[in-house]
Structures are given as structure tokens and as C-alpha cells.
PDB file of C-alpha atoms in Angstrom:
ATOM      1  CA  UNK A 136       0.000   0.000   0.000  1.00 79.00           C
ATOM      2  CA  UNK A 137       2.716   2.490   0.940  1.00 83.00           C
ATOM      3  CA  UNK A 138       4.593   1.838  -2.294  1.00 87.00           C
ATOM      4  CA  UNK A 139       1.428   2.628  -4.268  1.00 87.00           C
ATOM      5  CA  UNK A 140       0.846   5.828  -2.289  1.00 85.00           C
ATOM      6  CA  UNK A 141       4.455   6.979  -2.668  1.00 85.00           C
ATOM      7  CA  UNK A 142       4.563   6.089  -6.379  1.00 88.00           C
ATOM      8  CA  UNK A 143       1.319   8.018  -6.863  1.00 86.00           C
ATOM      9  CA  UNK A 144       2.890  11.071  -5.253  1.00 82.00           C
ATOM     10  CA  UNK A 145       6.127  10.691  -7.216  1.00 85.00           C
ATOM     11  CA  UNK A 146       4.183  10.292 -10.463  1.00 81.00           C
ATOM     12  CA  UNK A 147       2.789  13.783  -9.952  1.00 76.00           C
ATOM     13  CA  UNK A 148       6.341  15.088 -10.143  1.00 70.00           C
ATOM     14  CA  UNK A 149       5.816  17.035  -6.951  1.00 54.00           C
ATOM     15  CA  UNK A 150       7.883  14.980  -4.527  1.00 52.00           C
ATOM     16  CA  UNK A 151      11.556  14.746  -5.481  1.00 61.00           C
ATOM     17  CA  UNK A 152      13.025  14.304  -1.984  1.00 62.00           C
ATOM     18  CA  UNK A 153      12.000  11.860   0.744  1.00 61.00           C
ATOM     19  CA  UNK A 154      10.631  14.690   2.865  1.00 66.00           C
ATOM     20  CA  UNK A 155       8.175  15.849   0.200  1.00 66.00           C
ATOM     21  CA  UNK A 156       6.261  12.545  -0.106  1.00 68.00           C
ATOM     22  CA  UNK A 157       6.379  12.148   3.693  1.00 68.00           C
ATOM     23  CA  UNK A 158       4.565  15.467   4.044  1.00 68.00           C
ATOM     24  CA  UNK A 159       2.193  14.745   1.178  1.00 66.00           C
ATOM     25  CA  UNK A 160       1.034  11.391   2.562  1.00 68.00           C
ATOM     26  CA  UNK A 161       1.345  12.421   6.234  1.00 73.00           C
ATOM     27  CA  UNK A 162       3.857   9.803   7.359  1.00 77.00           C
ATOM     28  CA  UNK A 163       6.846  10.249   9.655  1.00 80.00           C
ATOM     29  CA  UNK A 164      10.028  10.930   7.683  1.00 80.00           C
ATOM     30  CA  UNK A 165      11.811   8.044   9.446  1.00 84.00           C
ATOM     31  CA  UNK A 166       9.139   5.637   8.214  1.00 86.00           C
ATOM     32  CA  UNK A 167       9.346   7.222   4.751  1.00 84.00           C
ATOM     33  CA  UNK A 168      13.079   6.441   4.620  1.00 85.00           C
ATOM     34  CA  UNK A 169      12.317   2.772   5.336  1.00 90.00           C
ATOM     35  CA  UNK A 170       9.534   2.741   2.721  1.00 89.00           C
ATOM     36  CA  UNK A 171      11.779   4.278   0.063  1.00 90.00           C
ATOM     37  CA  UNK A 172      14.684   1.973   1.017  1.00 93.00           C
ATOM     38  CA  UNK A 173      12.398  -1.012   0.431  1.00 94.00           C
ATOM     39  CA  UNK A 174      11.114   0.417  -2.830  1.00 94.00           C
ATOM     40  CA  UNK A 175      14.674   1.026  -4.012  1.00 95.00           C
ATOM     41  CA  UNK A 176      15.629  -2.547  -3.117  1.00 96.00           C
ATOM     42  CA  UNK A 177      12.702  -3.768  -5.269  1.00 95.00           C
ATOM     43  CA  UNK A 178      13.794  -1.568  -8.167  1.00 96.00           C
ATOM     44  CA  UNK A 179      10.716   0.668  -7.991  1.00 95.00           C
ATOM     45  CA  UNK A 180      12.567   3.946  -7.349  1.00 93.00           C
ATOM     46  CA  UNK A 181      16.042   5.333  -7.731  1.00 92.00           C
ATOM     47  CA  UNK A 182      17.742   8.068  -5.769  1.00 88.00           C
ATOM     48  CA  UNK A 183      20.385  10.504  -6.960  1.00 87.00           C
ATOM     49  CA  UNK A 184      22.047  13.544  -5.409  1.00 87.00           C
ATOM     50  CA  UNK A 185      20.111  16.802  -5.631  1.00 83.00           C
ATOM     51  CA  UNK A 186      22.293  19.228  -7.630  1.00 84.00           C
ATOM     52  CA  UNK A 187      20.929  22.144  -5.555  1.00 84.00           C
ATOM     53  CA  UNK A 188      21.466  20.567  -2.109  1.00 83.00           C
ATOM     54  CA  UNK A 189      24.289  18.074  -1.618  1.00 82.00           C
ATOM     55  CA  UNK A 190      22.614  16.691   1.527  1.00 83.00           C
ATOM     56  CA  UNK A 191      19.373  15.817  -0.282  1.00 80.00           C
ATOM     57  CA  UNK A 192      18.609  12.974  -2.676  1.00 83.00           C
ATOM     58  CA  UNK A 193      16.045  13.112  -5.466  1.00 85.00           C
ATOM     59  CA  UNK A 194      13.748  10.096  -5.546  1.00 88.00           C
ATOM     60  CA  UNK A 195      12.262   9.088  -8.887  1.00 89.00           C
ATOM     61  CA  UNK A 196      10.206   6.114 -10.050  1.00 92.00           C
ATOM     62  CA  UNK A 197      12.053   3.669 -12.279  1.00 93.00           C
ATOM     63  CA  UNK A 198      10.503   2.189 -15.434  1.00 95.00           C
ATOM     64  CA  UNK A 199       9.502  -0.848 -13.340  1.00 96.00           C
ATOM     65  CA  UNK A 200       8.039   1.434 -10.652  1.00 94.00           C
ATOM     66  CA  UNK A 201       5.945   3.298 -13.231  1.00 93.00           C
ATOM     67  CA  UNK A 202       4.811  -0.005 -14.767  1.00 95.00           C
ATOM     68  CA  UNK A 203       3.737  -1.428 -11.400  1.00 94.00           C
ATOM     69  CA  UNK A 204       2.048   1.838 -10.404  1.00 94.00           C
ATOM     70  CA  UNK A 205       0.022   1.893 -13.645  1.00 94.00           C
ATOM     71  CA  UNK A 206      -1.025  -1.730 -13.061  1.00 95.00           C
ATOM     72  CA  UNK A 207      -2.025  -1.034  -9.466  1.00 93.00           C
ATOM     73  CA  UNK A 208      -3.888   2.129 -10.454  1.00 92.00           C
ATOM     74  CA  UNK A 209      -5.822   0.207 -13.119  1.00 95.00           C
ATOM     75  CA  UNK A 210      -6.711  -2.498 -10.572  1.00 94.00           C
ATOM     76  CA  UNK A 211      -7.905   0.137  -8.080  1.00 89.00           C
ATOM     77  CA  UNK A 212     -10.055   1.775 -10.763  1.00 89.00           C
ATOM     78  CA  UNK A 213     -11.592  -1.584 -11.762  1.00 93.00           C
ATOM     79  CA  UNK A 214     -12.379  -2.275  -8.111  1.00 90.00           C
ATOM     80  CA  UNK A 215     -13.921   1.187  -7.672  1.00 86.00           C
ATOM     81  CA  UNK A 216     -15.966   0.771 -10.845  1.00 87.00           C
ATOM     82  CA  UNK A 217     -17.308  -2.574  -9.643  1.00 90.00           C
ATOM     83  CA  UNK A 218     -18.084  -1.232  -6.187  1.00 87.00           C
ATOM     84  CA  UNK A 219     -19.834   1.880  -7.514  1.00 87.00           C
ATOM     85  CA  UNK A 220     -21.613   0.213 -10.461  1.00 88.00           C
ATOM     86  CA  UNK A 221     -25.043   0.244  -8.819  1.00 88.00           C
ATOM     87  CA  UNK A 222     -25.029   3.986  -8.144  1.00 88.00           C
ATOM     88  CA  UNK A 223     -26.719   6.421 -10.519  1.00 90.00           C
ATOM     89  CA  UNK A 224     -24.151   8.016 -12.899  1.00 87.00           C
ATOM     90  CA  UNK A 225     -24.025  11.413 -11.138  1.00 86.00           C
ATOM     91  CA  UNK A 226     -23.378   9.854  -7.716  1.00 86.00           C
ATOM     92  CA  UNK A 227     -20.879   7.399  -9.223  1.00 84.00           C
ATOM     93  CA  UNK A 228     -18.890  10.270 -10.739  1.00 83.00           C
ATOM     94  CA  UNK A 229     -18.790  12.175  -7.434  1.00 84.00           C
ATOM     95  CA  UNK A 230     -17.958   9.202  -5.196  1.00 82.00           C
ATOM     96  CA  UNK A 231     -14.167   8.901  -5.770  1.00 75.00           C
ATOM     97  CA  UNK A 232     -13.593  12.515  -4.681  1.00 77.00           C
ATOM     98  CA  UNK A 233     -15.601  12.186  -1.449  1.00 78.00           C
ATOM     99  CA  UNK A 234     -12.878  10.499   0.677  1.00 73.00           C
ATOM    100  CA  UNK A 235     -10.348  13.167  -0.301  1.00 69.00           C
ATOM    101  CA  UNK A 236     -12.796  15.918   0.600  1.00 73.00           C
ATOM    102  CA  UNK A 237     -13.725  14.306   3.913  1.00 71.00           C
ATOM    103  CA  UNK A 238     -10.277  13.127   5.012  1.00 65.00           C
ATOM    104  CA  UNK A 239      -9.553  16.229   7.099  1.00 56.00           C
ATOM    105  CA  UNK A 240     -12.994  16.474   8.689  1.00 48.00           C
ATOM    106  CA  UNK A 241     -12.493  14.545  11.955  1.00 45.00           C
ATOM    107  CA  UNK A 242      -9.338  16.433  13.041  1.00 42.00           C
ATOM    108  CA  UNK A 243     -10.871  19.741  11.940  1.00 43.00           C
ATOM    109  CA  UNK A 244     -14.028  19.010  13.907  1.00 43.00           C
ATOM    110  CA  UNK A 245     -12.031  17.972  17.004  1.00 40.00           C
ATOM    111  CA  UNK A 246      -9.838  21.072  16.992  1.00 42.00           C
ATOM    112  CA  UNK A 247     -12.859  23.341  16.456  1.00 45.00           C
ATOM    113  CA  UNK A 248     -14.612  21.939  19.541  1.00 42.00           C
ATOM    114  CA  UNK A 249     -11.549  21.840  21.805  1.00 40.00           C
TER     115      UNK A 249
END
């Protein structure tokens, strides 16, 4: 699961260093290092020095990482399509965005009432 999430973030081109995907997916940077180490060992990502910051490394999906991500994304979409098939078209189209829109609600609600 974490590999899929990280590859999704890297595929957007917005997360070149390990800290960027850690922030984007809200995981501790120490855990992100372990996730990326495992992904690198599987050949899903590669890391290279950042030319602008010698302490940082740029993480990029490899051809195999992109291939696996596309396969996983297609499987997720097929599963979503099957799960949502009985909904009317308008509700089906809106359903995939709902979790993203609602994901911050519980913490927002808790901090507003504290």
C-alpha cells in the first residue's frame, strides 16, 4: 500500500526528496526512509544527489516502478468501478472525490470543539 501511495505522489512530479512525499502522505520521515529503502531494493525507485542541495537525494520512479504503479492504479479503478456500479451516474462520478474531501474532517471538527 505504501509503495502505491508513494509512487502516486512521485508520479505527480511534486515529490523529489523523501521529505516531500512524507509530508504529502502524512507519514513520519523516518518511516518514509524505510519505505523508500524497500522500494529502491525492489527496483521501484532510484535516488540521486540533488544538484541544488548536496545533503538531499532526489527520488524518482524507475521504469519498473511506473509499470507497477500503472497496473495497481488500473486495478484500483476496476475495483472502484465494480463497487460503484449500482449507483446512478451522477453519484458514481462524485464518489471517488468524497474520501479526499472528507479526510480532514475529523481532526478539523475535534480542533474546532476543543
